[in-house]
């Protein structure tokens, strides 16, 4: 299982890559303030609640939480206030390499850093929005130095590839995405879709 020191390392990787775009006050939070390295009971309770309230309706899933719980390695509570947001990490993550764990931790940290108009608000609209949020988050995660880990744990592959194509299509797209994700300056993401 990763430690809080691992979480801090993953947070630092994100700040090293994207720190210029992250609001300064969010960089002051420490790993132990925002992360729950969950045991099985904590994970099951939290995941089932968040799945039923957010993930299932936004993604229009027909399945129940139990059908997904083993395949999800982390999530961020969809609260608007960063002071109340928490990163939950599944105990299942311990079955992955340390480098893969760090990638998962960085991905979830980017969700945690996201402006509330991006996550959870934009995500919860549903339709293609969850695809776009996960693609953008994964693209930013991989850019933090996780290219090799992404090849061995290709979560959100389609989302990543579509986001990569969108970013590559216009040199202004990445700055617009960063402004939206970290600071809430809306941009049109409609061309990123399955």
Tab-separated table of N, CA and C in Angstrom, residues 31-114:
chain	number	residue	atom	x	y	z
A	31	UNK	N	-0.248	15.963	2.196
A	31	UNK	CA	-0.821	14.657	1.851
A	31	UNK	C	-1.797	14.158	2.911
A	32	UNK	N	-1.430	14.306	4.176
A	32	UNK	CA	-2.292	13.779	5.239
A	32	UNK	C	-3.581	14.582	5.420
A	33	UNK	N	-3.648	15.771	4.848
A	33	UNK	CA	-4.855	16.587	4.938
A	33	UNK	C	-5.890	16.218	3.878
A	34	UNK	N	-5.440	15.618	2.785
A	34	UNK	CA	-6.348	15.412	1.652
A	34	UNK	C	-6.501	13.957	1.228
A	35	UNK	N	-5.775	13.038	1.846
A	35	UNK	CA	-5.751	11.657	1.364
A	35	UNK	C	-6.221	10.674	2.415
A	36	UNK	N	-7.024	9.718	1.969
A	36	UNK	CA	-7.420	8.589	2.805
A	36	UNK	C	-6.937	7.326	2.107
A	37	UNK	N	-5.939	6.691	2.694
A	37	UNK	CA	-5.451	5.399	2.199
A	37	UNK	C	-6.369	4.363	2.835
A	38	UNK	N	-7.420	4.054	2.131
A	38	UNK	CA	-8.557	3.337	2.706
A	38	UNK	C	-8.301	1.856	2.946
A	39	UNK	N	-8.909	1.339	4.007
A	39	UNK	CA	-8.974	-0.110	4.179
A	39	UNK	C	-10.200	-0.590	3.398
A	40	UNK	N	-10.413	-1.892	3.353
A	40	UNK	CA	-11.512	-2.447	2.543
A	40	UNK	C	-12.872	-1.873	2.947
A	41	UNK	N	-13.122	-1.768	4.237
A	41	UNK	CA	-14.421	-1.269	4.696
A	41	UNK	C	-14.615	0.203	4.330
A	42	UNK	N	-13.610	1.031	4.591
A	42	UNK	CA	-13.700	2.451	4.241
A	42	UNK	C	-13.922	2.625	2.742
A	43	UNK	N	-13.146	1.870	1.955
A	43	UNK	CA	-13.235	1.960	0.503
A	43	UNK	C	-14.629	1.565	0.026
A	44	UNK	N	-15.122	0.437	0.501
A	44	UNK	CA	-16.421	-0.046	0.060
A	44	UNK	C	-17.538	0.929	0.375
A	45	UNK	N	-17.541	1.459	1.575
A	45	UNK	CA	-18.581	2.404	1.985
A	45	UNK	C	-18.519	3.685	1.158
A	46	UNK	N	-17.341	4.264	1.053
A	46	UNK	CA	-17.191	5.531	0.324
A	46	UNK	C	-17.461	5.352	-1.165
A	47	UNK	N	-16.920	4.279	-1.755
A	47	UNK	CA	-17.099	4.087	-3.193
A	47	UNK	C	-18.564	3.879	-3.548
A	48	UNK	N	-19.248	3.049	-2.797
A	48	UNK	CA	-20.660	2.783	-3.108
A	48	UNK	C	-21.491	4.065	-3.059
A	49	UNK	N	-21.229	4.903	-2.086
A	49	UNK	CA	-21.975	6.161	-1.980
A	49	UNK	C	-21.675	7.071	-3.171
A	50	UNK	N	-20.405	7.300	-3.449
A	50	UNK	CA	-20.019	8.202	-4.541
A	50	UNK	C	-20.468	7.644	-5.887
A	51	UNK	N	-20.375	6.331	-6.051
A	51	UNK	CA	-20.814	5.711	-7.302
A	51	UNK	C	-22.299	5.985	-7.536
A	52	UNK	N	-23.113	5.752	-6.526
A	52	UNK	CA	-24.559	5.922	-6.679
A	52	UNK	C	-24.959	7.377	-6.893
A	53	UNK	N	-24.267	8.300	-6.246
A	53	UNK	CA	-24.635	9.709	-6.299
A	53	UNK	C	-24.048	10.426	-7.520
A	54	UNK	N	-22.828	10.063	-7.933
A	54	UNK	CA	-22.149	10.812	-8.994
A	54	UNK	C	-21.822	9.958	-10.213
A	55	UNK	N	-21.015	8.922	-10.032
A	55	UNK	CA	-20.480	8.194	-11.182
A	55	UNK	C	-21.560	7.492	-11.998
A	56	UNK	N	-22.487	6.840	-11.338
A	56	UNK	CA	-23.536	6.105	-12.053
A	56	UNK	C	-24.417	7.040	-12.885
A	57	UNK	N	-24.977	8.105	-12.299
A	57	UNK	CA	-25.813	8.977	-13.127
A	57	UNK	C	-25.031	9.740	-14.205
A	58	UNK	N	-23.831	10.222	-13.888
A	58	UNK	CA	-23.069	11.000	-14.872
A	58	UNK	C	-22.670	10.157	-16.074
A	59	UNK	N	-22.345	8.890	-15.831
A	59	UNK	CA	-21.904	7.998	-16.908
A	59	UNK	C	-23.038	7.146	-17.467
A	60	UNK	N	-24.222	7.292	-16.896
A	60	UNK	CA	-25.399	6.520	-17.295
A	60	UNK	C	-25.132	5.014	-17.230
A	61	UNK	N	-24.452	4.606	-16.156
A	61	UNK	CA	-24.184	3.190	-15.940
A	61	UNK	C	-25.452	2.489	-15.476
A	62	UNK	N	-25.637	1.258	-15.926
A	62	UNK	CA	-26.739	0.423	-15.454
A	62	UNK	C	-26.284	-0.499	-14.333
A	63	UNK	N	-24.982	-0.736	-14.248
A	63	UNK	CA	-24.429	-1.652	-13.269
A	63	UNK	C	-24.442	-1.025	-11.870
A	64	UNK	N	-24.327	-1.895	-10.890
A	64	UNK	CA	-24.251	-1.451	-9.502
A	64	UNK	C	-22.792	-1.234	-9.105
A	65	UNK	N	-22.580	-0.574	-7.986
A	65	UNK	CA	-21.232	-0.250	-7.518
A	65	UNK	C	-20.356	-1.486	-7.397
A	66	UNK	N	-20.924	-2.590	-6.938
A	66	UNK	CA	-20.155	-3.820	-6.768
A	66	UNK	C	-19.560	-4.352	-8.056
A	67	UNK	N	-20.143	-3.992	-9.193
A	67	UNK	CA	-19.617	-4.424	-10.485
A	67	UNK	C	-18.353	-3.662	-10.868
A	68	UNK	N	-18.109	-2.514	-10.242
A	68	UNK	CA	-16.978	-1.656	-10.590
A	68	UNK	C	-15.906	-1.576	-9.513
A	69	UNK	N	-16.268	-1.873	-8.294
A	69	UNK	CA	-15.426	-1.529	-7.152
A	69	UNK	C	-14.011	-2.096	-7.240
A	70	UNK	N	-13.852	-3.291	-7.786
A	70	UNK	CA	-12.519	-3.892	-7.848
A	70	UNK	C	-11.636	-3.269	-8.922
A	71	UNK	N	-12.221	-2.605	-9.905
A	71	UNK	CA	-11.437	-2.027	-10.987
A	71	UNK	C	-11.060	-0.574	-10.795
A	72	UNK	N	-11.555	0.039	-9.743
A	72	UNK	CA	-11.276	1.452	-9.494
A	72	UNK	C	-10.216	1.550	-8.405
A	73	UNK	N	-9.160	2.308	-8.685
A	73	UNK	CA	-8.042	2.399	-7.746
A	73	UNK	C	-8.070	3.660	-6.894
A	74	UNK	N	-8.859	4.633	-7.292
A	74	UNK	CA	-8.949	5.854	-6.516
A	74	UNK	C	-10.057	6.747	-7.036
A	75	UNK	N	-10.480	7.676	-6.208
A	75	UNK	CA	-11.425	8.706	-6.627
A	75	UNK	C	-11.305	9.890	-5.679
A	76	UNK	N	-11.880	10.994	-6.110
A	76	UNK	CA	-11.905	12.202	-5.291
A	76	UNK	C	-13.359	12.529	-4.984
A	77	UNK	N	-13.636	12.816	-3.726
A	77	UNK	CA	-15.005	13.165	-3.361
A	77	UNK	C	-15.423	14.414	-4.134
A	78	UNK	N	-16.634	14.400	-4.672
A	78	UNK	CA	-17.074	15.491	-5.548
A	78	UNK	C	-17.651	16.681	-4.786
A	79	UNK	N	-16.873	17.236	-3.896
A	79	UNK	CA	-17.314	18.423	-3.171
A	79	UNK	C	-16.746	19.659	-3.854
A	80	UNK	N	-17.454	20.765	-3.741
A	80	UNK	CA	-17.009	21.990	-4.395
A	80	UNK	C	-15.858	22.642	-3.647
A	81	UNK	N	-15.843	22.517	-2.350
A	81	UNK	CA	-14.807	23.133	-1.530
A	81	UNK	C	-13.600	22.204	-1.401
A	82	UNK	N	-12.433	22.730	-1.729
A	82	UNK	CA	-11.215	21.931	-1.578
A	82	UNK	C	-10.961	21.560	-0.120
A	83	UNK	N	-11.427	22.375	0.803
A	83	UNK	CA	-11.207	22.072	2.218
A	83	UNK	C	-11.940	20.803	2.638
A	84	UNK	N	-12.966	20.410	1.882
A	84	UNK	CA	-13.727	19.206	2.207
A	84	UNK	C	-13.453	18.046	1.256
A	85	UNK	N	-12.726	18.274	0.193
A	85	UNK	CA	-12.422	17.209	-0.765
A	85	UNK	C	-11.414	16.234	-0.184
A	86	UNK	N	-11.602	14.964	-0.521
A	86	UNK	CA	-10.659	13.926	-0.093
A	86	UNK	C	-10.342	13.015	-1.270
A	87	UNK	N	-9.104	12.585	-1.304
A	87	UNK	CA	-8.667	11.563	-2.250
A	87	UNK	C	-8.768	10.229	-1.525
A	88	UNK	N	-9.543	9.318	-2.071
A	88	UNK	CA	-9.632	7.959	-1.535
A	88	UNK	C	-8.806	7.046	-2.425
A	89	UNK	N	-7.934	6.262	-1.819
A	89	UNK	CA	-7.119	5.294	-2.551
A	89	UNK	C	-7.525	3.896	-2.101
A	90	UNK	N	-7.818	3.058	-3.082
A	90	UNK	CA	-8.266	1.689	-2.817
A	90	UNK	C	-7.124	0.823	-2.294
A	91	UNK	N	-7.415	-0.107	-1.395
A	91	UNK	CA	-6.383	-1.057	-0.975
A	91	UNK	C	-5.931	-1.949	-2.131
A	92	UNK	N	-6.714	-2.024	-3.208
A	92	UNK	CA	-6.337	-2.832	-4.376
A	92	UNK	C	-5.100	-2.276	-5.080
A	93	UNK	N	-4.771	-1.007	-4.851
A	93	UNK	CA	-3.627	-0.392	-5.508
A	93	UNK	C	-2.319	-1.076	-5.108
A	94	UNK	N	-2.318	-1.742	-3.949
A	94	UNK	CA	-1.089	-2.409	-3.503
A	94	UNK	C	-0.667	-3.541	-4.430
A	95	UNK	N	-1.549	-3.985	-5.328
A	95	UNK	CA	-1.198	-5.020	-6.292
A	95	UNK	C	-0.438	-4.501	-7.501
A	96	UNK	N	-0.148	-3.218	-7.524
A	96	UNK	CA	0.541	-2.595	-8.650
A	96	UNK	C	1.945	-2.175	-8.235
A	97	UNK	N	2.788	-1.894	-9.220
A	97	UNK	CA	4.147	-1.461	-8.910
A	97	UNK	C	4.109	-0.094	-8.235
A	98	UNK	N	5.180	0.240	-7.561
A	98	UNK	CA	5.247	1.545	-6.891
A	98	UNK	C	5.101	2.673	-7.909
A	99	UNK	N	5.723	2.535	-9.067
A	99	UNK	CA	5.626	3.572	-10.097
A	99	UNK	C	4.185	3.731	-10.585
A	100	UNK	N	3.484	2.616	-10.754
A	100	UNK	CA	2.078	2.688	-11.157
A	100	UNK	C	1.230	3.327	-10.054
A	101	UNK	N	1.548	3.001	-8.810
A	101	UNK	CA	0.832	3.610	-7.689
A	101	UNK	C	1.017	5.129	-7.696
A	102	UNK	N	2.240	5.579	-7.956
A	102	UNK	CA	2.503	7.018	-8.000
A	102	UNK	C	1.698	7.686	-9.109
A	103	UNK	N	1.557	7.014	-10.248
A	103	UNK	CA	0.754	7.564	-11.339
A	103	UNK	C	-0.702	7.708	-10.903
A	104	UNK	N	-1.236	6.684	-10.254
A	104	UNK	CA	-2.617	6.746	-9.755
A	104	UNK	C	-2.758	7.900	-8.756
A	105	UNK	N	-1.807	8.033	-7.856
A	105	UNK	CA	-1.852	9.108	-6.860
A	105	UNK	C	-1.799	10.483	-7.521
A	106	UNK	N	-0.953	10.641	-8.531
A	106	UNK	CA	-0.874	11.925	-9.239
A	106	UNK	C	-2.175	12.225	-9.976
A	107	UNK	N	-2.757	11.207	-10.604
A	107	UNK	CA	-4.034	11.377	-11.313
A	107	UNK	C	-5.107	11.878	-10.342
A	108	UNK	N	-5.209	11.235	-9.206
A	108	UNK	CA	-6.227	11.640	-8.235
A	108	UNK	C	-5.929	13.021	-7.655
A	109	UNK	N	-4.667	13.345	-7.502
A	109	UNK	CA	-4.304	14.680	-7.010
A	109	UNK	C	-4.729	15.752	-8.014
A	110	UNK	N	-4.582	15.484	-9.296
A	110	UNK	CA	-5.037	16.451	-10.303
A	110	UNK	C	-6.547	16.632	-10.205
A	111	UNK	N	-7.280	15.543	-10.005
A	111	UNK	CA	-8.721	15.697	-9.759
A	111	UNK	C	-8.957	16.577	-8.531
A	112	UNK	N	-8.204	16.332	-7.469
A	112	UNK	CA	-8.376	17.111	-6.242
A	112	UNK	C	-8.110	18.599	-6.498
A	113	UNK	N	-7.095	18.892	-7.298
A	113	UNK	CA	-6.738	20.277	-7.606
A	113	UNK	C	-7.736	20.961	-8.535
A	114	UNK	N	-8.530	20.184	-9.245
A	114	UNK	CA	-9.417	20.742	-10.266
A	114	UNK	C	-10.374	21.784	-9.690
